[in-house]
Amino acid sequence: MPGTPAPRLRLEDLTKLYGTHRAVDAVTLDLEPDEFFCLLGPSGCGKSTLLRMIAGFEVPSSGHIRLGDENLTALPPHRRPVNMMFQSYALFPHMSVASNVGYGLKGIGRVAAAARVADLLRLVRLDGFGDRRPDTLSGGQRQRVALARALAREPKLLLLDEPLGALDRGLREETQGELRAVQRRLGTAFVVVTHDPEEAMMLADRIGVMEGGRLVQVGKPEVLYRRPASRFVAGLLGDVNFIPGRLGSEGSGGERPVRTPHGDVRGAAATQLAEGAPVLVAVRPEDLVLGADGLPVVVADATFLGDRVRRTLRLPDGSILRASGRPADADAPVGSWTHVGFAPEAAVILPA
Ligand code: ADP
Ligand code: MG
């Protein structure tokens, strides 16, 4: 499929007000021309509104949308080199798969259109399905027809709002892989909205986390997971323990001590924080090491899950830590006292 390198999309201070409610609040973002970007956040945080502004279905209250040198902000949707795929897919039930995919290809001639449709069906692995009706397809196949149709006019940027939301779990994982593969093969920028952190991590080159209309952190999945900048981002991307304490004096190599009621621990400070500031030490369950130097805990519960054991640990003040380790990692029966530690680089110190 012909792939002319696309210019870069730039959102500048993009804001959308509904009355006095800031649905999208001063979002600034540069997208690489070939990147798979996921907008992640809870329901109502402004993801769809941001996507609709990029597509041209919503007029921004302020700010700009540029694609290369072109200012798209005031252009109607059909004049933008951008396409949007909706969650409902909105396929025409009375038309064949091929007619659905070729629907927007009027004006390029029958032969060229047919060749293009064949290319697109091959791209989404539906060759041979052109004569079928949408209602004879599985959910995942319908999703791929909608994807092919959205790509028919070679948008420079494809926007997808919860594209896998209608699929059940097994199909969803398979289709995630397909979506990723199609984006890789095309090299077109995709912006996908999702509220599912695992989906975002699986799909995205970079994730942008939204909270209350604001884009609060942008980065590669592993950076967001390992180095969240806030309690919100840490909790959004997976299970995490927060240990409260006060920040100790400056340590070496960016690591700092934190005084907790149960002992001192060390971590990496996410932001500039003053000595004595109330903080939370964020540690993932898989980074807690039973039996290592650290905080005293009693093993309150242990659940064997085959490849791992999930343990509930109780600190002396009754608060709970969740640990996830390999079954062979520690001999710590329920009811026994032990210590739990972690590598300083596995812990992030966040403002409380
Ligand atoms: P998300 O897609 O992240 O779930 P939305 O972008 O749909 O969130 O909505 C963000 C906020 O803006 C929500 O509080 C929603 O109720 C509000 N909102 C969205 N569309 C409209 C509209 N047309 N009129 C008024 N409020 C709206
Ligand atoms: Mg939405």
Coordinates of C-alpha atoms and ligand atoms in Angstrom, one line a residue:
M1 CA 0.0 0.0 0.0
P2 CA 1.5 3.4 -0.9
G3 CA 2.7 5.2 2.1
T4 CA 3.8 8.8 1.7
P5 CA 5.3 9.9 5.0
A6 CA 2.8 12.0 6.9
P7 CA 3.4 15.3 8.6
R8 CA 3.4 15.6 12.3
L9 CA 0.1 16.3 14.2
R10 CA 0.4 19.1 16.8
L11 CA -2.2 20.0 19.4
E12 CA -1.6 23.4 20.9
D13 CA -3.3 24.3 24.2
L14 CA -6.5 22.7 23.0
T15 CA -9.5 23.4 25.2
K16 CA -13.2 22.5 25.0
L17 CA -15.7 24.0 27.3
Y18 CA -19.3 22.8 27.7
G19 CA -20.8 25.7 29.6
T20 CA -18.3 26.2 32.4
H21 CA -17.2 22.5 32.4
R22 CA -13.7 22.0 30.9
A23 CA -14.2 18.7 29.1
V24 CA -10.7 19.1 27.6
D25 CA -8.3 21.4 29.4
A26 CA -5.3 22.9 27.6
V27 CA -4.0 19.8 25.9
T28 CA -0.6 20.2 24.1
L29 CA 0.8 17.2 22.3
D30 CA 3.0 16.3 19.3
L31 CA 2.4 13.1 17.5
E32 CA 5.0 11.3 15.4
P33 CA 3.8 10.6 11.9
D34 CA 4.0 6.9 12.2
E35 CA 3.2 6.3 15.9
F36 CA 0.5 4.3 17.6
F37 CA -0.7 6.6 20.4
C38 CA -3.2 5.6 23.0
L39 CA -5.3 8.0 25.0
L40 CA -6.0 6.4 28.3
G41 CA -8.2 7.5 31.2
P42 CA -11.4 6.8 33.1
S43 CA -14.9 7.5 31.7
G44 CA -15.7 11.2 31.4
C45 CA -12.1 12.4 31.4
G46 CA -12.4 14.0 27.9
K47 CA -10.9 11.3 25.6
S48 CA -13.7 11.3 23.0
T49 CA -14.1 15.0 23.1
L50 CA -10.4 15.4 22.3
L51 CA -10.7 12.9 19.5
R52 CA -13.8 14.6 18.1
M53 CA -11.9 17.9 18.0
I54 CA -9.1 16.3 16.0
A55 CA -11.6 14.8 13.6
G56 CA -13.4 18.1 13.3
F57 CA -16.8 17.0 14.8
E58 CA -16.3 19.4 17.7
V59 CA -15.1 23.0 17.5
P60 CA -12.4 23.8 20.1
S61 CA -13.2 26.6 22.6
S62 CA -9.5 27.6 22.2
G63 CA -6.2 26.3 20.9
H64 CA -5.0 24.9 17.6
I65 CA -4.7 21.7 15.7
R66 CA -1.9 21.5 13.1
L67 CA -0.8 18.8 10.7
G68 CA 2.6 19.8 9.4
D69 CA 2.2 23.4 8.2
E70 CA -1.5 23.2 7.8
N71 CA -3.8 24.6 10.4
L72 CA -6.8 22.2 10.6
T73 CA -8.6 24.0 13.5
A74 CA -11.3 25.6 11.3
L75 CA -11.6 22.9 8.6
P76 CA -14.7 20.7 8.4
P77 CA -14.2 17.0 9.0
H78 CA -14.2 16.0 5.3
R79 CA -11.5 18.5 4.4
R80 CA -9.1 17.0 7.0
P81 CA -6.7 14.2 6.0
V82 CA -8.0 12.5 9.1
N83 CA -10.5 9.7 9.6
M84 CA -12.4 8.4 12.6
M85 CA -13.6 4.9 13.3
F86 CA -16.5 4.8 15.7
Q87 CA -17.1 2.1 18.3
S88 CA -20.4 1.0 16.7
Y89 CA -18.6 0.4 13.3
A90 CA -21.8 1.6 11.6
L91 CA -21.5 -0.8 8.7
F92 CA -24.3 -0.8 6.1
P93 CA -26.1 -4.1 6.7
H94 CA -27.7 -4.3 3.2
M95 CA -24.3 -3.9 1.4
S96 CA -21.6 -6.4 0.8
V97 CA -18.3 -6.2 2.7
A98 CA -16.6 -5.0 -0.5
S99 CA -19.2 -2.2 -1.0
N100 CA -18.8 -1.2 2.7
V101 CA -15.1 -0.9 2.4
G102 CA -15.3 0.9 -1.0
Y103 CA -18.1 3.2 0.1
G104 CA -15.9 6.3 0.2
L105 CA -13.9 5.6 -2.9
K106 CA -16.3 7.2 -5.5
G107 CA -14.5 9.2 -8.2
I108 CA -11.4 7.0 -8.5
G109 CA -12.9 4.7 -11.1
R110 CA -14.4 1.2 -10.8
V111 CA -11.2 -0.7 -11.5
A112 CA -9.0 1.3 -9.3
A113 CA -11.6 1.2 -6.5
A114 CA -11.9 -2.6 -6.8
A115 CA -8.1 -3.0 -6.6
R116 CA -8.0 -0.7 -3.6
V117 CA -10.8 -2.7 -1.8
A118 CA -8.9 -5.9 -2.5
D119 CA -5.7 -4.4 -1.1
L120 CA -7.6 -3.3 2.0
L121 CA -9.3 -6.6 2.6
R122 CA -5.9 -8.3 2.3
L123 CA -4.5 -5.8 4.8
V124 CA -7.1 -6.8 7.4
R125 CA -6.9 -10.5 6.5
L126 CA -10.3 -10.7 5.0
D127 CA -9.5 -11.6 1.4
G128 CA -12.3 -13.7 0.0
F129 CA -14.9 -12.0 2.3
G130 CA -15.8 -9.3 -0.2
D131 CA -19.2 -10.7 -1.2
R132 CA -20.4 -11.5 2.3
R133 CA -22.9 -9.4 4.2
P134 CA -21.8 -7.9 7.5
D135 CA -24.3 -9.9 9.5
T136 CA -22.6 -13.2 8.4
L137 CA -19.4 -12.1 10.0
S138 CA -18.1 -12.4 13.6
G139 CA -17.6 -9.3 15.8
G140 CA -13.9 -9.3 15.2
Q141 CA -14.4 -9.6 11.4
R142 CA -16.9 -6.7 11.4
Q143 CA -14.4 -4.7 13.3
R144 CA -11.8 -5.3 10.6
V145 CA -14.2 -4.4 7.9
A146 CA -14.8 -1.1 9.6
L147 CA -11.0 -0.6 10.0
A148 CA -10.5 -1.3 6.2
R149 CA -13.3 1.2 5.4
A150 CA -11.8 3.8 7.6
L151 CA -8.4 3.4 5.9
A152 CA -9.8 3.4 2.3
R153 CA -9.1 7.1 1.6
E154 CA -5.5 6.8 3.0
P155 CA -5.9 9.2 6.0
K156 CA -2.7 10.6 7.4
L157 CA -4.1 10.0 10.8
L158 CA -6.7 7.4 11.9
L159 CA -8.7 8.1 15.1
L160 CA -10.3 5.1 16.8
D161 CA -12.7 5.6 19.7
E162 CA -12.8 2.4 21.9
P163 CA -12.4 0.3 18.7
L164 CA -12.4 -3.0 20.6
G165 CA -15.0 -2.2 23.2
A166 CA -17.7 -4.4 21.6
L167 CA -15.6 -7.5 21.5
D168 CA -15.4 -10.2 24.2
R169 CA -12.1 -10.9 25.9
G170 CA -10.5 -13.6 23.7
L171 CA -11.5 -11.9 20.5
R172 CA -10.3 -8.6 21.9
E173 CA -6.8 -9.8 22.5
E174 CA -6.6 -11.3 19.0
T175 CA -7.9 -8.1 17.4
Q176 CA -5.5 -6.0 19.4
G177 CA -2.7 -7.9 17.7
E178 CA -4.3 -7.4 14.3
L179 CA -4.8 -3.7 14.9
R180 CA -1.2 -3.3 15.9
A181 CA 0.0 -5.3 12.9
V182 CA -2.1 -3.3 10.5
Q183 CA -0.7 0.0 11.9
R184 CA 2.8 -1.3 11.6
R185 CA 2.3 -2.4 8.0
L186 CA 0.8 0.9 7.0
G187 CA 3.0 3.2 9.0
T188 CA 0.1 5.6 9.4
A189 CA -0.4 7.4 12.8
F190 CA -3.2 5.9 14.9
V191 CA -4.7 7.5 17.9
V192 CA -6.8 5.0 19.9
V193 CA -9.0 5.8 22.8
T194 CA -9.3 3.2 25.5
H195 CA -10.1 3.0 29.2
D196 CA -8.3 -0.4 29.5
P197 CA -4.7 0.1 30.7
E198 CA -3.5 -3.4 29.5
E199 CA -4.9 -2.6 26.0
A200 CA -3.1 0.7 26.0
M201 CA 0.2 -0.9 27.0
M202 CA -0.2 -3.7 24.5
L203 CA -1.0 -1.4 21.6
A204 CA 0.8 1.9 22.1
D205 CA 4.2 3.3 21.2
R206 CA 3.2 6.0 23.7
I207 CA 0.3 6.5 26.1
G208 CA -1.2 9.8 27.0
V209 CA -3.0 9.6 30.4
M210 CA -6.0 12.0 30.8
E211 CA -7.5 13.0 34.1
G212 CA -10.3 15.6 34.4
G213 CA -9.7 17.0 30.9
R214 CA -6.0 17.4 31.3
L215 CA -3.2 15.3 29.7
V216 CA -1.3 14.5 32.9
Q217 CA 1.5 12.3 31.6
V218 CA 2.7 11.1 28.2
G219 CA 5.3 8.4 27.7
K220 CA 6.2 4.9 26.6
P221 CA 4.1 2.2 28.4
E222 CA 7.1 0.9 30.5
V223 CA 8.0 4.4 31.5
L224 CA 4.5 5.2 32.7
Y225 CA 4.3 1.9 34.5
R226 CA 7.7 2.2 36.1
R227 CA 7.9 5.9 36.6
P228 CA 4.4 7.3 37.1
A229 CA 4.4 11.0 37.9
S230 CA 1.4 10.8 40.2
R231 CA -0.7 8.6 42.4
F232 CA -3.4 8.7 39.7
V233 CA -1.2 7.4 36.9
A234 CA 0.4 4.8 39.2
G235 CA -3.0 3.4 40.2
L236 CA -4.4 3.6 36.6
L237 CA -1.7 1.4 35.1
G238 CA -1.9 -1.6 37.4
D239 CA -1.9 -2.8 40.9
V240 CA 0.4 -0.8 43.2
N241 CA 1.2 -0.3 46.9
F242 CA 1.4 3.1 48.4
I243 CA 3.5 3.4 51.6
P244 CA 3.1 6.7 53.4
G245 CA 6.0 8.5 55.0
R246 CA 8.1 11.6 55.1
L247 CA 11.0 12.4 52.8
G248 CA 14.5 12.1 54.2
S249 CA 17.5 14.2 53.2
E250 CA 19.1 14.0 49.8
G251 CA 20.6 10.7 48.9
S252 CA 23.0 9.7 46.2
G253 CA 22.2 9.1 42.5
G254 CA 18.6 10.4 42.7
E255 CA 17.5 7.9 45.3
R256 CA 16.1 9.3 48.6
P257 CA 15.2 7.8 51.9
V258 CA 11.7 7.9 53.2
R259 CA 10.9 7.5 56.9
T260 CA 7.8 5.4 57.4
P261 CA 6.3 4.5 60.8
H262 CA 7.7 1.0 60.3
G263 CA 11.2 1.8 59.2
D264 CA 13.2 3.6 56.5
V265 CA 12.9 2.7 52.8
R266 CA 14.5 4.1 49.6
G267 CA 13.1 5.1 46.3
A268 CA 13.4 7.4 43.3
A269 CA 11.7 10.8 43.7
A270 CA 9.3 11.5 40.8
T271 CA 9.4 15.3 41.3
Q272 CA 11.3 17.9 43.3
L273 CA 10.2 17.4 46.8
A274 CA 11.3 19.1 50.0
E275 CA 12.9 17.3 52.9
G276 CA 10.2 16.4 55.4
A277 CA 7.4 16.5 52.8
P278 CA 4.6 13.9 53.2
V279 CA 5.1 11.4 50.4
L280 CA 3.9 8.0 49.2
V281 CA 6.3 5.3 48.1
A282 CA 4.7 3.5 45.1
V283 CA 5.8 -0.1 44.6
R284 CA 4.3 -2.7 42.4
P285 CA 3.3 -6.1 43.9
E286 CA 5.8 -7.9 41.7
D287 CA 8.7 -5.8 43.1
L288 CA 8.1 -6.6 46.7
V289 CA 10.7 -9.1 47.9
L290 CA 9.8 -11.3 50.9
G291 CA 12.6 -11.9 53.4
A292 CA 14.6 -8.9 52.1
D293 CA 15.7 -6.1 54.4
G294 CA 12.9 -3.6 54.8
L295 CA 9.6 -3.4 56.7
P296 CA 8.3 -5.9 59.2
V297 CA 5.1 -7.7 58.0
V298 CA 2.9 -10.6 58.9
V299 CA 1.8 -12.8 56.0
A300 CA -2.0 -12.4 56.3
D301 CA -3.0 -14.5 53.2
A302 CA -1.5 -16.3 50.3
T303 CA -3.2 -17.5 47.1
F304 CA -1.5 -20.0 44.8
L305 CA -2.0 -19.0 41.2
G306 CA 0.2 -21.5 39.4
D307 CA 2.9 -19.2 37.9
R308 CA 2.8 -16.9 41.0
V309 CA 1.7 -16.5 44.5
R310 CA -0.3 -13.5 45.6
R311 CA 0.2 -12.6 49.2
T312 CA -1.5 -10.1 51.5
L313 CA 1.0 -8.6 53.9
R314 CA 0.1 -6.6 57.0
L315 CA 2.2 -3.9 58.4
P316 CA 2.3 -3.4 62.2
D317 CA -0.3 -0.5 62.0
G318 CA -2.7 -2.9 60.2
S319 CA -2.3 -1.5 56.7
I320 CA -2.0 -3.9 53.8
L321 CA 0.6 -4.5 51.1
R322 CA 0.0 -6.8 48.2
A323 CA 2.9 -8.9 46.9
S324 CA 3.1 -11.1 43.9
G325 CA 6.0 -13.5 43.5
R326 CA 7.1 -16.8 42.1
P327 CA 6.0 -19.8 44.3
A328 CA 9.6 -20.7 45.0
D329 CA 10.7 -17.2 46.0
A330 CA 10.0 -17.4 49.7
D331 CA 9.1 -19.8 52.4
A332 CA 6.6 -17.6 54.3
P333 CA 3.6 -19.4 55.6
V334 CA 0.4 -17.5 56.5
G335 CA 0.6 -16.1 60.0
S336 CA 4.4 -15.8 60.0
W337 CA 6.3 -12.6 60.6
T338 CA 9.0 -11.6 58.0
H339 CA 10.4 -8.6 56.4
V340 CA 9.6 -7.1 53.0
G341 CA 11.9 -5.0 50.9
F342 CA 12.4 -3.7 47.4
A343 CA 15.1 -2.3 45.2
P344 CA 15.2 1.5 45.4
E345 CA 14.9 1.8 41.6
A346 CA 11.7 -0.2 41.7
A347 CA 10.0 2.4 44.0
V348 CA 8.8 5.9 43.0
I349 CA 8.4 8.6 45.7
L350 CA 5.2 10.6 44.9
P351 CA 3.8 13.7 46.6
A352 CA 1.1 12.5 49.1
Ligands
ADP1 P1 -14.6 10.1 27.7 O1 -14.6 9.8 26.3 O2 -13.2 10.2 28.3 O3 -15.5 9.1 28.5 P2 -16.0 12.5 27.0 O4 -15.0 13.2 26.1 O5 -17.1 11.8 26.3 O6 -15.3 11.6 28.0 O7 -16.7 13.6 28.0 C1 -15.9 14.5 28.8 C2 -16.9 15.3 29.6 O8 -17.6 16.2 28.8 C3 -17.9 14.5 30.4 O9 -18.1 15.1 31.6 C4 -19.1 14.6 29.5 O10 -20.3 14.5 30.3 C5 -19.0 16.0 28.9 N1 -19.6 16.1 27.6 C6 -19.2 15.4 26.5 N2 -19.9 15.8 25.4 C7 -20.7 16.8 25.8 C8 -21.7 17.6 25.2 N3 -22.0 17.5 23.9 N4 -22.4 18.5 25.9 C9 -22.1 18.6 27.3 N5 -21.2 17.9 27.9 C10 -20.5 17.0 27.2
MG2 MG -15.6 8.3 25.2

